[in-house]
CSV table of C-alpha atoms in Angstrom, one decimal:
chain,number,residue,atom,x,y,z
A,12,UNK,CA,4.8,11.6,-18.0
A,13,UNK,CA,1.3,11.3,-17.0
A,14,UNK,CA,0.3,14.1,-14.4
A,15,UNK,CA,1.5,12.4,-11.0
A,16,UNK,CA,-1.0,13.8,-7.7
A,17,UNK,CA,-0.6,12.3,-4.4
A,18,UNK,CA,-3.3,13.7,-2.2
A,19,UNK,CA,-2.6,13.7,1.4
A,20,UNK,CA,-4.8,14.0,4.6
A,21,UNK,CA,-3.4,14.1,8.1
A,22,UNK,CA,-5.0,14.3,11.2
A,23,UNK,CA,-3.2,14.0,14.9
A,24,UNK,CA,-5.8,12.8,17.8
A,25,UNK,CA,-4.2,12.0,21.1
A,26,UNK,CA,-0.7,11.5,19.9
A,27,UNK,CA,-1.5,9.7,17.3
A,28,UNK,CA,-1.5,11.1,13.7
A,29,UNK,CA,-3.6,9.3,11.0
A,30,UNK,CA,-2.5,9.8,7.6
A,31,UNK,CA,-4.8,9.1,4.0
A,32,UNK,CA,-3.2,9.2,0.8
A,33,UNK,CA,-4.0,8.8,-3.1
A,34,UNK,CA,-2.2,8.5,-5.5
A,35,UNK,CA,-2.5,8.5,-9.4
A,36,UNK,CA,-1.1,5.9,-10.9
A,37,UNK,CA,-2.2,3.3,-13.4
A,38,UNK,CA,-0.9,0.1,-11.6
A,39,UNK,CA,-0.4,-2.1,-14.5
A,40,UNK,CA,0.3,-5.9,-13.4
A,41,UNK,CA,1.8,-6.4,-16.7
A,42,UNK,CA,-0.8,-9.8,-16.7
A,43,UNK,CA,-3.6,-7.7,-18.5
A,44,UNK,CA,-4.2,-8.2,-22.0
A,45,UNK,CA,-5.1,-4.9,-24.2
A,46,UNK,CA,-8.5,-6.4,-25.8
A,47,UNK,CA,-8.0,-4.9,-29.4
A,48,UNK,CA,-4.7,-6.0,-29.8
A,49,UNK,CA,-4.6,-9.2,-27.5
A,50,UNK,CA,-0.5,-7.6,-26.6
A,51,UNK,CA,0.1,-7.4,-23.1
A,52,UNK,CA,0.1,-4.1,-21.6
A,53,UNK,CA,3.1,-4.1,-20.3
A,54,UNK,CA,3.4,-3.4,-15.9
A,55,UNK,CA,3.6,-0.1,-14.4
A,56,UNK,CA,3.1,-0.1,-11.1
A,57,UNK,CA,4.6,1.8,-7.5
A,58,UNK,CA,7.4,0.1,-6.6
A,59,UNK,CA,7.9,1.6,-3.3
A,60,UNK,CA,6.3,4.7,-1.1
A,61,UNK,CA,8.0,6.4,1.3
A,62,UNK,CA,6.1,8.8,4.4
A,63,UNK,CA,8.2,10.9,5.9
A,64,UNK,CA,7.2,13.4,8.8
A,65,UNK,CA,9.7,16.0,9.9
A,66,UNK,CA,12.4,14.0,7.6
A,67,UNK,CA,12.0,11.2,9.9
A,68,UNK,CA,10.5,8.2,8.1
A,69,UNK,CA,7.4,6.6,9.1
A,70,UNK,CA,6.8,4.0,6.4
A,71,UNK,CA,7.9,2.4,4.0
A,72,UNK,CA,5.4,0.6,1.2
A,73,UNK,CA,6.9,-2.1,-1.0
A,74,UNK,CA,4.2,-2.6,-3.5
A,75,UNK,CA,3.8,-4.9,-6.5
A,76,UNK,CA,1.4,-4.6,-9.5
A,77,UNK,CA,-2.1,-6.1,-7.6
A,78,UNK,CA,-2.2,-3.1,-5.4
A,79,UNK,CA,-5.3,-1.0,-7.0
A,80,UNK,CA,-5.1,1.2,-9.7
A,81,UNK,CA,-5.1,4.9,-7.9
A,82,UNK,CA,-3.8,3.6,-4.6
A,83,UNK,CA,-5.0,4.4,-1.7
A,84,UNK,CA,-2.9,4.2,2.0
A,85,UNK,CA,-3.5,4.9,5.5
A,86,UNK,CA,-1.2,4.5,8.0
A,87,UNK,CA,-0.9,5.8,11.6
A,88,UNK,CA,2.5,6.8,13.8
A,89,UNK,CA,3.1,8.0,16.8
A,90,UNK,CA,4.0,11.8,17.5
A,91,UNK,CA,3.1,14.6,14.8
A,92,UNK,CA,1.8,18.0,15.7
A,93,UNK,CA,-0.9,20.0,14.2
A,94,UNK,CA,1.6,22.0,11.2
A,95,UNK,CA,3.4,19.4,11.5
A,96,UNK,CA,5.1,18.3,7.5
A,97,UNK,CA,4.1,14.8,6.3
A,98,UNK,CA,5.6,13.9,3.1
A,99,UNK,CA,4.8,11.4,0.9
A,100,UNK,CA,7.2,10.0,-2.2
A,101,UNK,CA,6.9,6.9,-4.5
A,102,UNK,CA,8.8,5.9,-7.3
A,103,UNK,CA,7.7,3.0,-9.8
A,104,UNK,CA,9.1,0.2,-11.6
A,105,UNK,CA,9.6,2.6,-14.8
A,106,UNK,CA,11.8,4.9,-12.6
A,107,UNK,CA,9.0,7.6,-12.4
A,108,UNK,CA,8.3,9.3,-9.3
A,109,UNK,CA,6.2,11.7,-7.4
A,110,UNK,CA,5.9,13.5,-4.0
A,111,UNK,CA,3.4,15.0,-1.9
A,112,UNK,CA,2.9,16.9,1.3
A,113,UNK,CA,0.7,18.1,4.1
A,114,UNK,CA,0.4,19.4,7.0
A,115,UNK,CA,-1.3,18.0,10.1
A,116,UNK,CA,-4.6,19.3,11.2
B,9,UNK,CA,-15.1,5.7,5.5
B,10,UNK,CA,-18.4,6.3,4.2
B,11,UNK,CA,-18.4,7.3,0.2
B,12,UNK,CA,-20.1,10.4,1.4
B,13,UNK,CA,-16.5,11.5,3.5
B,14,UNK,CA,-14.5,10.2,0.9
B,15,UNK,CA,-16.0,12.8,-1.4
B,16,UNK,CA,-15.0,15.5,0.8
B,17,UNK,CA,-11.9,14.7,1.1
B,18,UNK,CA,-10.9,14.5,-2.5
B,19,UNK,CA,-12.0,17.5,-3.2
B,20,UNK,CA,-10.3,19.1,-0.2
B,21,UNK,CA,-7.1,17.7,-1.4
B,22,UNK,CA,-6.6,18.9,-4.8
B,23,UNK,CA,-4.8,21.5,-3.7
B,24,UNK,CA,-2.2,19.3,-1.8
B,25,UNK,CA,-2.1,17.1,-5.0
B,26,UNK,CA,-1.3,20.3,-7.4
B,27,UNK,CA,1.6,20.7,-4.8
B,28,UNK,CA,3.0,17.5,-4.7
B,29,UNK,CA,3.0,17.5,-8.9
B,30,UNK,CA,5.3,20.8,-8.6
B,31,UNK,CA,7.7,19.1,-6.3
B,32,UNK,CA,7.5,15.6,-7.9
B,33,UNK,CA,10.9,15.8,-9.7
B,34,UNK,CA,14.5,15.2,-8.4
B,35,UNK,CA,13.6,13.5,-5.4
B,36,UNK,CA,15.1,10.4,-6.6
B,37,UNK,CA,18.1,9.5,-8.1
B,38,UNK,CA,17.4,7.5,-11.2
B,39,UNK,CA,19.2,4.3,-10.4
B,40,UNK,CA,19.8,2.5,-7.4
B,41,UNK,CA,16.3,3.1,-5.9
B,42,UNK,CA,15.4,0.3,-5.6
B,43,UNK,CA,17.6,-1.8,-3.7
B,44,UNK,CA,15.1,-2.8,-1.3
B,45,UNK,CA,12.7,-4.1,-3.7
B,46,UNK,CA,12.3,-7.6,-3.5
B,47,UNK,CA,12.1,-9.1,-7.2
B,48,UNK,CA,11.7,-12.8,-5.9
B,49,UNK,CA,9.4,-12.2,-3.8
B,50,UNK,CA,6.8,-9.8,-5.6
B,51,UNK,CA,7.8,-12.3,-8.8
B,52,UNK,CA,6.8,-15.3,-6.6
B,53,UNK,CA,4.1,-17.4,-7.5
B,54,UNK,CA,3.7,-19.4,-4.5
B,55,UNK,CA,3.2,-17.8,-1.3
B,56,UNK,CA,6.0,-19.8,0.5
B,57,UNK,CA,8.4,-18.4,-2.1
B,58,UNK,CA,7.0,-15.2,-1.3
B,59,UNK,CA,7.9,-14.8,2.4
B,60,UNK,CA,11.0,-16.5,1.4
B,61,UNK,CA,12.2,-13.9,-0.7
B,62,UNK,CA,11.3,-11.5,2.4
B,63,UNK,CA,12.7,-12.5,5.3
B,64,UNK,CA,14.6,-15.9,4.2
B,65,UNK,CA,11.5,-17.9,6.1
B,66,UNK,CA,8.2,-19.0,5.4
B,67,UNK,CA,7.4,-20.4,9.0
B,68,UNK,CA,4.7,-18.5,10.7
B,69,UNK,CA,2.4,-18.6,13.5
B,70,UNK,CA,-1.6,-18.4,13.3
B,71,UNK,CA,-2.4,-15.2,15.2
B,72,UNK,CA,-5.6,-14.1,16.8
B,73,UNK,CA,-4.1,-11.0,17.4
B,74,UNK,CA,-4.0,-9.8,14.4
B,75,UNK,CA,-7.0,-8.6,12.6
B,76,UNK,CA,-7.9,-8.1,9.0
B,77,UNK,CA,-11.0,-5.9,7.7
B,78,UNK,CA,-11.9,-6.7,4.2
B,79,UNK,CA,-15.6,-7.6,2.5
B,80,UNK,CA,-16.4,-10.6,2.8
B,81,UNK,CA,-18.0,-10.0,-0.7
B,82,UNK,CA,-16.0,-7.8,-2.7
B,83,UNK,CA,-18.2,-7.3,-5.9
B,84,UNK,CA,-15.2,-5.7,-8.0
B,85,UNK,CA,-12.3,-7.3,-7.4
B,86,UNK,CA,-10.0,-4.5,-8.7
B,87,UNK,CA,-10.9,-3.0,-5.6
B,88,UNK,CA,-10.8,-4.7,-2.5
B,89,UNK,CA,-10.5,-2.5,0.6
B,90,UNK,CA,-8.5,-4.3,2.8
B,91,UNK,CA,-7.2,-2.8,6.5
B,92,UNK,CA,-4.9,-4.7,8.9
B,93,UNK,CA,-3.9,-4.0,12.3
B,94,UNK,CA,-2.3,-6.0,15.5
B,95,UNK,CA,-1.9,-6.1,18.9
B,96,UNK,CA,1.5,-7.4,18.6
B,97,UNK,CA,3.9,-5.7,20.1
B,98,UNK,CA,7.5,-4.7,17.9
B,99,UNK,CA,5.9,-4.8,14.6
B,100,UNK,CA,8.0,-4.5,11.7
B,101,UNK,CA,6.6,-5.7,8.8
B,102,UNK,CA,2.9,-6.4,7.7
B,103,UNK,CA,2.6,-8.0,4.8
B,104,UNK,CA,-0.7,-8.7,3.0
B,105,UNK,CA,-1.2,-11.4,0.6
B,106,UNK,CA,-3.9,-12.5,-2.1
B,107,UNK,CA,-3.9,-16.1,-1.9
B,108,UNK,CA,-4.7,-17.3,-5.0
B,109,UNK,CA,-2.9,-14.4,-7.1
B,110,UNK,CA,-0.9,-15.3,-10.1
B,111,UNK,CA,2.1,-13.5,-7.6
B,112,UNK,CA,0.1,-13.6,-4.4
B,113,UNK,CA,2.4,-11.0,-2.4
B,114,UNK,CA,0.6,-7.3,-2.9
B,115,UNK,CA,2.7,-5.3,-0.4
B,116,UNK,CA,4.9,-5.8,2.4
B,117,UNK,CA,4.7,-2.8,4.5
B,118,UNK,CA,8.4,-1.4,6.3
B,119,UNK,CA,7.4,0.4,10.1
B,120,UNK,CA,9.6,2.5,12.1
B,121,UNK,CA,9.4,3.0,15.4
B,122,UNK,CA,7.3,5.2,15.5
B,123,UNK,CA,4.6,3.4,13.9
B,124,UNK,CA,1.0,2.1,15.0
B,125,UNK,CA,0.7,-1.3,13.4
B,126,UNK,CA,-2.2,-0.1,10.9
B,127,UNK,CA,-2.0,0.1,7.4
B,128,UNK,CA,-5.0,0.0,4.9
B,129,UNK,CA,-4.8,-0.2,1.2
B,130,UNK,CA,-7.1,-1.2,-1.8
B,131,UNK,CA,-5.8,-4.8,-3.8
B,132,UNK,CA,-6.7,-6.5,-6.4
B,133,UNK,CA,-8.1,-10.1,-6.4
B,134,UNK,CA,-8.0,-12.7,-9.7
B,135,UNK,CA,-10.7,-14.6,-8.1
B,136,UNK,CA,-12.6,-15.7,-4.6
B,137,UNK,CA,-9.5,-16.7,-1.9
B,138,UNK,CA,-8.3,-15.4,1.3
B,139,UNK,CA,-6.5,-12.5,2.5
B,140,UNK,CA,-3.6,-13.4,4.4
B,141,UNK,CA,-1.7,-11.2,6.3
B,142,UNK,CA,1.5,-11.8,7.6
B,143,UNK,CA,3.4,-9.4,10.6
B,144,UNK,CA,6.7,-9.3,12.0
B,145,UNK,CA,7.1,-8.8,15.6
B,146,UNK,CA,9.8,-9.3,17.8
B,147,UNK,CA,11.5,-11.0,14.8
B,148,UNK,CA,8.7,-13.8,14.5
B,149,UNK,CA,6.6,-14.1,11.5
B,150,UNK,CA,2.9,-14.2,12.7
B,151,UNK,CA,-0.6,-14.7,10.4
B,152,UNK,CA,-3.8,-14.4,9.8
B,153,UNK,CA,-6.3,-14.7,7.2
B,154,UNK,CA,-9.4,-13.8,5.8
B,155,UNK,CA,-11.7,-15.2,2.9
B,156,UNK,CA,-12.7,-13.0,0.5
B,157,UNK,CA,-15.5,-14.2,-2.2
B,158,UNK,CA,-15.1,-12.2,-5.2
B,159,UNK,CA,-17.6,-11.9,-7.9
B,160,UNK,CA,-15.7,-9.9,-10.8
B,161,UNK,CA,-12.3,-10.6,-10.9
B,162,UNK,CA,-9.9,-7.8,-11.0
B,163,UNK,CA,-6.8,-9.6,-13.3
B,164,UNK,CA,-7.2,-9.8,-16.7
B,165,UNK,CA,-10.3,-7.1,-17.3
């Protein structure tokens, strides 16, 4: 399995906690041709991305293949404290997964 | 977010990344996880189908409160910033669209209740068409959209 990162930046301003996240992933729609061989590369893309903050979910992403390759996500909830945990997990549609986490600043 | 910021920040959060490698395992249970992943809808190649597939209805409601950020040039279109946020109160869904995608649904966003309806992503666009972006308030499918001209396609390479 390719090296999985999710990079994580939270940030809490008036009750209100901003998160930024990337992720490494490939993102194949499975519609891309590989130019040598003219095959179809076959899809591999994050299925679904789960933020959690204190084990309390925030968001939940449902994602298919034309999200960008190395996705990138913001999101914003209410509540959070600076120290605060955010986690983020996904899995994708070859049963891989990955998780990260952060704490608020 | 200026590419200047963004720079800082990636290099601030490789440490956060090495982390999240370490813990990446076991999380998940292998099968079942992904019960909530709608096949007919991200396999949809009309947009009606789509929303269908969603929330069994593809009846929405133009919305001028809900607003879409996205270039109105995008010279790569493997890369399209696009941000959306509402002032629609009881938001529990937004879902963005690429309109003239071979399977125009990109992601449907899930909020809790503790969210603030803001999400912002990067898509890829086949070719020049609007952003559409569909939210769920109060149980009522709302939308809005956004053209988006788009010199290099991003599908296909």
């Amino acid at each position: 399995m390719a090296k999985s990162k999710i990079r994580i930046r939270a940030k809490v301003k008036g009750g209100v906690t901003t998160v930024r996240s990337l992720m490494t992933h490939p993102m194949e729609t499975g519609l891309r041709k590989d130019k040598k061989t003219g095959k179809k590369i076959p899809a591999h893309f994050i299925q679904e991305v789960k933020a959690t903050w204190n084990g309390r979910t925030v968001l939940t992403a449902y994602w298919g293949g034309a999200v960008s390759k190395d996705p990138y996500l913001s999101f914003k909830f209410k509540g959070g404290a600076k120290g605060d945990t955010v986690t983020i997990a996904w899995k994708d549609n070859l049963g891989q997964s990955a998780s990260g986490q952060t704490k608020i600043r | 977010m200026t590419d200047m910021k963004r720079r800082l920040f990636l290099k601030g959060s490789v440490a956060v990344g090495a982390v999240g490698a370490g813990l990446a395992s076991g999380l998940f249970t292998p099968r079942a996880v992904l019960a909530d992943w709608s096949e007919s809808a991200f396999h949809a190649t009309k947009i009606p189908a789509a929303l269908n597939g969603l929330f069994g209805t593809d009846t929405t409601e133009v919305s001028d409160a809900i607003q879409i950020k996205a270039p109105d040039i995008a010279e790569n279109g493997a890369v399209v910033p696009v941000t959306v946020k509402t002032d629609l109160e009881d938001v529990s869904h937004i879902v963005i669209i690429a309109a003239a995608n071979a399977t125009p649904l990109v992601a449907d966003f899930e909020l809790s209740e503790l969210s603030v309806p803001f999400v912002a992503t990067r898509i890829k666009m086949g070719k020049t068409a609007d952003v559409v972006a569909v939210v769920k308030a109060g149980g009522k499918l709302y939308s809005a959209r956004k053209a988006v001209k788009v010199t290099i396609g991003g599908c296909g390479g």
